[in-house]
Short mmCIF file of C-alpha atoms and ligand atoms in Angstrom, two decimals:
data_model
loop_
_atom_site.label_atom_id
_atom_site.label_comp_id
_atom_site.label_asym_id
_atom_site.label_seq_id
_atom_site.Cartn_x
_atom_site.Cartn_y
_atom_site.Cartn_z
CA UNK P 1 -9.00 25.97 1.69
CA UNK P 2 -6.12 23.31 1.58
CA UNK P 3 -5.89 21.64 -1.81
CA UNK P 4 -4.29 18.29 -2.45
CA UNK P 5 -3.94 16.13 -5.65
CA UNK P 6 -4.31 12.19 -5.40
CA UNK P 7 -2.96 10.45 -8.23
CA UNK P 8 -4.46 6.52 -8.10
CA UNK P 9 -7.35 7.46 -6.80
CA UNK P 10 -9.52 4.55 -7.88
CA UNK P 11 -6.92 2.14 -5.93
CA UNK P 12 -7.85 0.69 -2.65
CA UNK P 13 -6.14 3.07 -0.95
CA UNK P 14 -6.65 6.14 -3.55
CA UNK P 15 -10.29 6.52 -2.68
CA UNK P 16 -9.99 6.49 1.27
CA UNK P 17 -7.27 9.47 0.87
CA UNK P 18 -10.06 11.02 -1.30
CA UNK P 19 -12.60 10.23 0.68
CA UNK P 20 -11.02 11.40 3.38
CA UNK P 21 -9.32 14.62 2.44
CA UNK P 22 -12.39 15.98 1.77
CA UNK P 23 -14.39 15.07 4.73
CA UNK P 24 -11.44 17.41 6.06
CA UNK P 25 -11.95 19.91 4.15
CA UNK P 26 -9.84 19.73 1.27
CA UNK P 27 -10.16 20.66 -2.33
CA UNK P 28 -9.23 17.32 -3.83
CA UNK P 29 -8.74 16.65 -7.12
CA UNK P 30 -8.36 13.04 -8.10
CA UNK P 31 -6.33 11.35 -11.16
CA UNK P 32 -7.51 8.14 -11.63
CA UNK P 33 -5.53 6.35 -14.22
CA UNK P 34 -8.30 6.92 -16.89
CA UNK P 35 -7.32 10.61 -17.19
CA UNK P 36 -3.35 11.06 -15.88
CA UNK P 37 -0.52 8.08 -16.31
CA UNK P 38 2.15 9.13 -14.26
CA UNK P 39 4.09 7.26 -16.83
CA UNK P 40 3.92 10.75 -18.70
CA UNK P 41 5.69 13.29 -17.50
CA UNK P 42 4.27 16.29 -19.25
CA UNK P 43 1.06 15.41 -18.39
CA UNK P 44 2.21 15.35 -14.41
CA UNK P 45 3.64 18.70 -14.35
CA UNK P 46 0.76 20.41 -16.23
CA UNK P 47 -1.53 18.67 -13.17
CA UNK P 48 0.93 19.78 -10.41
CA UNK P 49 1.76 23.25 -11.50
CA UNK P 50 -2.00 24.53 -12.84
CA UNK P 51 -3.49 23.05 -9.49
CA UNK P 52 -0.58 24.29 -7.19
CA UNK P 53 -1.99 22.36 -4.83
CA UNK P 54 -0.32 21.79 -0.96
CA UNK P 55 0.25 18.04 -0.81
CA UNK P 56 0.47 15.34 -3.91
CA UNK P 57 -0.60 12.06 -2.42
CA UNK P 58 0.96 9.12 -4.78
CA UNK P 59 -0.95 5.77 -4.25
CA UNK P 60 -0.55 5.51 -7.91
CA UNK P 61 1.27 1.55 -8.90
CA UNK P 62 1.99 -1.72 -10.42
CA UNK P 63 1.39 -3.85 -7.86
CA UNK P 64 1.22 -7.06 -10.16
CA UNK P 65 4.42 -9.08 -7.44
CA UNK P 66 4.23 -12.10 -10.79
CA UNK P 67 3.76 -10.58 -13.52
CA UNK P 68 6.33 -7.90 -12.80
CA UNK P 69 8.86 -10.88 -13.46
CA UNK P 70 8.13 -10.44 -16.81
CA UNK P 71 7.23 -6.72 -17.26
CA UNK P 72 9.90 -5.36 -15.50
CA UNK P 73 10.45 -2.27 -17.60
CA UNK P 74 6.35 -1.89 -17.12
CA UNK P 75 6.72 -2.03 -13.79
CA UNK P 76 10.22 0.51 -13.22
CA UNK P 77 7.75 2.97 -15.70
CA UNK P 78 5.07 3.33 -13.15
CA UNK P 79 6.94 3.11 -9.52
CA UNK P 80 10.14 3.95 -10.51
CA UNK P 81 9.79 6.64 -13.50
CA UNK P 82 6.48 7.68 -12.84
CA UNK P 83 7.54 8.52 -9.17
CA UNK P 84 10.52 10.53 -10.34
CA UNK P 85 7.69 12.47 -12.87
CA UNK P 86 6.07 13.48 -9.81
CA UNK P 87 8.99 14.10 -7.76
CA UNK P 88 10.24 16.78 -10.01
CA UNK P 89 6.89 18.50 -10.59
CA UNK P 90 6.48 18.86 -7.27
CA UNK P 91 10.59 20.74 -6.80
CA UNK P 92 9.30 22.41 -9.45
CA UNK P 93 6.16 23.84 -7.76
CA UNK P 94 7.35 23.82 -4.39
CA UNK P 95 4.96 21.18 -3.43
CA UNK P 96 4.78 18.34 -0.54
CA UNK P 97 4.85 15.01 -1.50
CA UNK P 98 3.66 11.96 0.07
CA UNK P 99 4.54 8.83 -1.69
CA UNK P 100 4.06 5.25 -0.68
CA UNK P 101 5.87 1.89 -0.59
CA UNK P 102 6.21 -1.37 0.50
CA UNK P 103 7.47 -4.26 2.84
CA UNK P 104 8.49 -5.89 -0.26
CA UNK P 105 12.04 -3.19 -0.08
CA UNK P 106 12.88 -5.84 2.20
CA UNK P 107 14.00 -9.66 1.98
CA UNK P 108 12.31 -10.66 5.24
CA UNK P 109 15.40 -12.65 6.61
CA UNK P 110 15.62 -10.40 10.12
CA UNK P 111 13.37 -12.28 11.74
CA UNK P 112 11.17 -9.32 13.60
CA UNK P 113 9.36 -6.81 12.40
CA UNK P 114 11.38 -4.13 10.29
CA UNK P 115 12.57 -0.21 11.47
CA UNK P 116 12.79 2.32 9.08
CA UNK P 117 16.39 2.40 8.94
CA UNK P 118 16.55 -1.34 8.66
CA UNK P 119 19.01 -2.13 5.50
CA UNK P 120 16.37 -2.81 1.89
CA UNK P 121 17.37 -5.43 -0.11
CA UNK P 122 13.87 -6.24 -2.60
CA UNK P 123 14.05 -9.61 -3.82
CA UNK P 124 12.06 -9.11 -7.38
CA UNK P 125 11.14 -6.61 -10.30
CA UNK P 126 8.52 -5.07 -8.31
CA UNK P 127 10.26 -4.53 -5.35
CA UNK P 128 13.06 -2.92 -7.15
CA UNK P 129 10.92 -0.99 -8.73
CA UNK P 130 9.53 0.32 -5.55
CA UNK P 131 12.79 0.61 -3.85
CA UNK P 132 13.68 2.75 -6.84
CA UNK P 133 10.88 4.97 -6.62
CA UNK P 134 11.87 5.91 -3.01
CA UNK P 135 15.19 6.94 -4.27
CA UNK P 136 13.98 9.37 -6.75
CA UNK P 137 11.16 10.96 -4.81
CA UNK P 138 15.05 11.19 -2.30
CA UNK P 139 16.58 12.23 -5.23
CA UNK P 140 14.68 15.32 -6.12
CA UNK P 141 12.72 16.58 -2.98
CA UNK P 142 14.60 17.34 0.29
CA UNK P 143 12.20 16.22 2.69
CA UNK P 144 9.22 13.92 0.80
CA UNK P 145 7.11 11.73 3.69
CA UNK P 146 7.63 8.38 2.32
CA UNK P 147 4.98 5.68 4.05
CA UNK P 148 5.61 1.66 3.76
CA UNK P 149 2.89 -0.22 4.33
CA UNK P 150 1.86 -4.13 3.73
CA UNK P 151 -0.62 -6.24 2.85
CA UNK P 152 -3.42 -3.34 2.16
CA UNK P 153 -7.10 -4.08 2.51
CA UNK P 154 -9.99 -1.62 1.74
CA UNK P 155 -13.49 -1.98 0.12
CA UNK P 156 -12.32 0.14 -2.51
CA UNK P 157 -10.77 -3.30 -3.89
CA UNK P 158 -14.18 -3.99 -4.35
CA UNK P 159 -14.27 -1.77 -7.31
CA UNK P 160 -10.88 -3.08 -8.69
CA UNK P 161 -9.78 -5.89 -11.03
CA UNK P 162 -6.75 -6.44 -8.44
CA UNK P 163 -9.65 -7.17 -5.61
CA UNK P 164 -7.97 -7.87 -2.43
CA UNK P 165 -6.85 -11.21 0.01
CA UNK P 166 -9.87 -10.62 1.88
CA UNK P 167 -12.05 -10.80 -0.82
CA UNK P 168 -10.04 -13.50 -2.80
CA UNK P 169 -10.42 -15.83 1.13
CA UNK P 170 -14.57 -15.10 0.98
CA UNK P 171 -14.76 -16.22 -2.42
CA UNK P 172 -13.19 -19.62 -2.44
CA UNK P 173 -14.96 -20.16 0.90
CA UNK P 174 -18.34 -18.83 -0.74
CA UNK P 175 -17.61 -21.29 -3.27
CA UNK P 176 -16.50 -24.59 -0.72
CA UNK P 177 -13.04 -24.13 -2.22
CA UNK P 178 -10.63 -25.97 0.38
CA UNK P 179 -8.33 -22.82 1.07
CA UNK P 180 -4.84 -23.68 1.78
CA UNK P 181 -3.12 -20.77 2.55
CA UNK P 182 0.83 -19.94 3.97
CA UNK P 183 1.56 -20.16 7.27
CA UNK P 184 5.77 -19.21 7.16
CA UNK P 185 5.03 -15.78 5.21
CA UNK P 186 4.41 -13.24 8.02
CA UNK P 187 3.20 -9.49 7.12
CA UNK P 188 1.41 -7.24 8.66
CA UNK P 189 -2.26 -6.56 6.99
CA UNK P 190 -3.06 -2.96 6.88
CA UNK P 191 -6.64 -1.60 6.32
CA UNK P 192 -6.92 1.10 4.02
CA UNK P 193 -9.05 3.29 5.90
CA UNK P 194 -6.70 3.55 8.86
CA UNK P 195 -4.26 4.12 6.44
CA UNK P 196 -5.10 7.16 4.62
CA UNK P 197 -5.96 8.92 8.18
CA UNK P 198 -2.80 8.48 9.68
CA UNK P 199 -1.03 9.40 6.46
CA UNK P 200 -2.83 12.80 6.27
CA UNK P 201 -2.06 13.26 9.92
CA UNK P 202 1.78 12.63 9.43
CA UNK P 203 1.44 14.99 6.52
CA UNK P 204 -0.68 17.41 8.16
CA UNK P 205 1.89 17.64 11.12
CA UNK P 206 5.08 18.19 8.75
CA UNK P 207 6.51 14.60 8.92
CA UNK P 208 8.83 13.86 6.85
CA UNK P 209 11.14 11.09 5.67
CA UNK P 210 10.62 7.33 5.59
CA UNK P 211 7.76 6.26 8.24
CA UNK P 212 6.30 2.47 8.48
CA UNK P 213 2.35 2.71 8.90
CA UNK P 214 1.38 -0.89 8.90
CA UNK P 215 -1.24 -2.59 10.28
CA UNK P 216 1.06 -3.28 13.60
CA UNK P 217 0.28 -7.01 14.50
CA UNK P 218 2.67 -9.39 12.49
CA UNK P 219 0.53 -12.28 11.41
CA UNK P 220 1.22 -15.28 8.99
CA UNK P 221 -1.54 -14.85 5.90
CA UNK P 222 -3.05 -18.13 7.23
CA UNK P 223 -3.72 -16.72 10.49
CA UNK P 224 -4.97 -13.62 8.37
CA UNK P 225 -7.66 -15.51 6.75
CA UNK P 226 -9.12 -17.58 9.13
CA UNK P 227 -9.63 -13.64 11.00
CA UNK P 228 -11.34 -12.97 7.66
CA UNK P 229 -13.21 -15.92 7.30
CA UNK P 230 -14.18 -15.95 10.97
CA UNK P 231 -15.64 -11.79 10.82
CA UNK P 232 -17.61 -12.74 7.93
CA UNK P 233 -18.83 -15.86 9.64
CA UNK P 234 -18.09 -18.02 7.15
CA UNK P 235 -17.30 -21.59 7.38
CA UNK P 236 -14.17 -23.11 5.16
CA UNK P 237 -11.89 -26.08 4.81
CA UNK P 238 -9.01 -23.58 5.53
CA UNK P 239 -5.39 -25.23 5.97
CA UNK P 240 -1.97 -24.16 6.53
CA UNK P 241 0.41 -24.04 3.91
CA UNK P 242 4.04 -23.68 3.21
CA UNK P 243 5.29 -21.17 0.79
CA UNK P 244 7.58 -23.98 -0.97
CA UNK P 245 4.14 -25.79 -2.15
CA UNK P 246 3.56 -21.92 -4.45
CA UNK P 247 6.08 -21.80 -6.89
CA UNK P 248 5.70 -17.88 -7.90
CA UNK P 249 7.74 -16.04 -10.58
CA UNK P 250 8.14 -13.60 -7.80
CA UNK P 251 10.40 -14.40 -4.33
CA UNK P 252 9.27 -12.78 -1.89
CA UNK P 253 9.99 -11.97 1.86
CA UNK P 254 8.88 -14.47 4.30
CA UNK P 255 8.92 -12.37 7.05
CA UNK P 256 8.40 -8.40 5.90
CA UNK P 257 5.74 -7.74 8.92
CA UNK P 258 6.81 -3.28 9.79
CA UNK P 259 6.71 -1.66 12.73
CA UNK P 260 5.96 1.94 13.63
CA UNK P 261 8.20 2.96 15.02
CA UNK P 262 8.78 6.35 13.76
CA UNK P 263 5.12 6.86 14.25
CA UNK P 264 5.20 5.89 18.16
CA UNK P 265 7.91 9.16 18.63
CA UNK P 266 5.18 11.27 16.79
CA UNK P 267 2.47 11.54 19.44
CA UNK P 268 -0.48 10.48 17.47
CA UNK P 269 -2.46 7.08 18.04
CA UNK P 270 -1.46 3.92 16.81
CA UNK P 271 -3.13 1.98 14.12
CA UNK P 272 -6.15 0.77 15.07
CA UNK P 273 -6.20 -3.44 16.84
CA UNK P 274 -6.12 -5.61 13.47
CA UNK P 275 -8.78 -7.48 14.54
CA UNK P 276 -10.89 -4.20 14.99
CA UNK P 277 -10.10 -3.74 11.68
CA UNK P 278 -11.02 -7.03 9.83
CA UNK P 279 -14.33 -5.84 11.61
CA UNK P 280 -14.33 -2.50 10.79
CA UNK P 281 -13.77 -3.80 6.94
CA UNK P 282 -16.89 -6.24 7.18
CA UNK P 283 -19.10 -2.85 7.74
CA UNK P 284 -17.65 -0.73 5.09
CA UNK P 285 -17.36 -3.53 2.63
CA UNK P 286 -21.48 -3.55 2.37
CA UNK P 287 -21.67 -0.24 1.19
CA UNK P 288 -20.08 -0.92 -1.91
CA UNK P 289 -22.01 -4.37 -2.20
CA UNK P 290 -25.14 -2.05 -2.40
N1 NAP L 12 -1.94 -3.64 -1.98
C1 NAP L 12 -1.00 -4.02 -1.13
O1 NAP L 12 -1.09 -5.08 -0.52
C2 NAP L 12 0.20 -3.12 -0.87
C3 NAP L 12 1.21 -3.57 -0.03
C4 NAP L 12 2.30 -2.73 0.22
C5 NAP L 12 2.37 -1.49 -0.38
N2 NAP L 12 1.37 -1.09 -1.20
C6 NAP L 12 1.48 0.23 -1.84
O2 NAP L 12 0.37 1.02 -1.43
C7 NAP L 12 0.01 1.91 -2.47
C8 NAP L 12 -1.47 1.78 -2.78
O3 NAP L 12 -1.74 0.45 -3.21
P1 NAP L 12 -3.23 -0.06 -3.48
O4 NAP L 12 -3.42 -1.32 -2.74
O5 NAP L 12 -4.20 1.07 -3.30
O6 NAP L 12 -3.09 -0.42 -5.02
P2 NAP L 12 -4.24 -0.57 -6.13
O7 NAP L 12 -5.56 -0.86 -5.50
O8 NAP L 12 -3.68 -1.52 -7.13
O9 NAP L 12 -4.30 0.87 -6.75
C9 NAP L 12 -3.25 1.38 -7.54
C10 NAP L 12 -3.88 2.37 -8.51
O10 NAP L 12 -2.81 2.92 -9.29
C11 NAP L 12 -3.29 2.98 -10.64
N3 NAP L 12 -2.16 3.02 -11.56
C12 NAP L 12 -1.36 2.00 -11.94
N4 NAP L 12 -0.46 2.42 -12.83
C13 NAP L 12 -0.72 3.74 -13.03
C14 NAP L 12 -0.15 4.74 -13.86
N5 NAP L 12 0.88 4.46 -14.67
N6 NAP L 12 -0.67 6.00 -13.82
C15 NAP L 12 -1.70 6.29 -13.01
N7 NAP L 12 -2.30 5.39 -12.19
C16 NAP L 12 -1.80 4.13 -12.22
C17 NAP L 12 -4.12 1.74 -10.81
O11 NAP L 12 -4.98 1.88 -11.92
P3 NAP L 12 -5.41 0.57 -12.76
O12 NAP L 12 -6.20 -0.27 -11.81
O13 NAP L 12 -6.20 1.13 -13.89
O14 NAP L 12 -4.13 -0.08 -13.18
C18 NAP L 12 -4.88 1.72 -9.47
O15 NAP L 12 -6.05 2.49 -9.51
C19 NAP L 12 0.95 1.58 -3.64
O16 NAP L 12 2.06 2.42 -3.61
C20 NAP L 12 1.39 0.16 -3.35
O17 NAP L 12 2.62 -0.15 -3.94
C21 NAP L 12 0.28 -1.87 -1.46
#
């Protein structure tokens, strides 16, 4: 039996690759943060080399964009550092690692969706961070699959402080909060699910290197909410708004939407339609409302 560690596995996107590595068979064992920090290094490479397990899924991070501003070091500990923990456990054990990032290695002035071998240039702490745990999972592995993805939505969120955009959108419209939301920031919204499967399947089939698995449909976050708002049937005073009306501690790219296009050369499907998605999320969502 295959046998793969997830570290983050109570993160949106650490319980589908649990959930889903062992509907396929897999031995998992999970690290939530509660019992490993990848922040400490001897703790990693006692996990990695007793398990000695085939893959290390990362979906381990500080994903705070804001706060980052001000907790830099906190943040270049976790998904810089803590990356680089990992990445040398695994040389060490001769293990495959996949490892995720973000749109945010990029400053969004291109103007289309971005290629893998488009030039990074991260605009805050956090995306620094993340650009600089790329480089060390490079640094000490020669052929790590490294997935960026953008604007992740699960129902695992559902079980998180963080929550999620889709969940933040219900909320204020649950409430009769008039929702103004940015219309000139363009990502591409990626649900968790579909995710984690085409991750393992990259894995499983020996990928390697840098790969964009987004959602595939660029779409401003306004547009993104009123799908939201719309699946869940919910009626809202929903408006477009222009990023210079949110002054955040964090820039960010205005237009980081990915495509796959390392993915298309790979013969496996595409993401799944976003709106499919969105609907897809509505279902799962009620489980964990139960
Ligand atoms: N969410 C997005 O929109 C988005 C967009 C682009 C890329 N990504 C990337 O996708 C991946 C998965 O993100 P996600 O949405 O699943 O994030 P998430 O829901 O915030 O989950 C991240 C998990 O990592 C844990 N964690 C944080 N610091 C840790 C540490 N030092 N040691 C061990 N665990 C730690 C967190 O635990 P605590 O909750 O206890 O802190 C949390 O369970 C990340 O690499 C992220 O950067 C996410």
């Amino acid at each position: 039996m295959a046998k793969a560690i997830v570290f983050g596995a109570k993160g949106q996107l650490g319980v589908e690759l649990s959930s889903e590595l062992t509907s396929r068979g897999y031995e998992v064992l999970t690290f939530p943060r509660g019992s490993l920090d990848i922040t400490n290094a001897e703790a990693v490479e006692i996990a990695i080399a007793g398990a000695a397990p085939d893959f290390v899924y990362n979906a381990a991070a500080y994903n705070m964009v804001d706060v980052a501003e001000k907790e830099a070091a906190t943040a270049l500990q976790a998904n810089a550092l803590g990356v680089r923990n990992i990445a040398m456990a695994c040389r060490q054990s001769d293990v495959k690692l996949v490892h995720f990032s973000t749109d945010y290695v990029f400053d969004g002035t291109l103007g289309r969706p971005y290629v893998e071998e488009d030039v990074t240039h991260p605009l805050g702490a956090y995306a620094v961070s993340k650009l600089a745990g790329e480089l060390f999972a490079q640094a000490y592995l020669d052929d790590p699959l490294i997935v960026r993805t953008s604007g992740v939505f699960g129902p695992g969120a559902l079980r998180t402080a963080r929550g999620n955009f889709p969940e933040v959108m219900m909320r204020l419209a649950r409430e009769g909060k008039p929702l103004r939301v940015v219309e000139d920031h363009v990502a591409s919204p990626t649900y968790a699910p579909a995710l984690a499967t085409k991750v393992i399947e990259l894995a499983e089939g020996g990928h390697r290197g840098i790969f964009h698995v987004g959602g595939g449909e660029p779409v401003s976050w306004f547009a993104f909410a009123k799908m939201v708002l719309d699946a869940a049937g919910l009626q809202a005073d929903l408006q477009p708004a222009d990023a210079r009306e949110y002054r955040t501690a964090a820039r960010r790219p205005k237009y980081s939407a990915l495509e796959n296009k390392r993915l298309a050369t790979t013969g496996l499907a595409p993401m799944p339609p976003l709106a499919q998605t969105v609907a897809d999320y509505m279902e799962s969502r009620k489980a964990y409302l139960t």
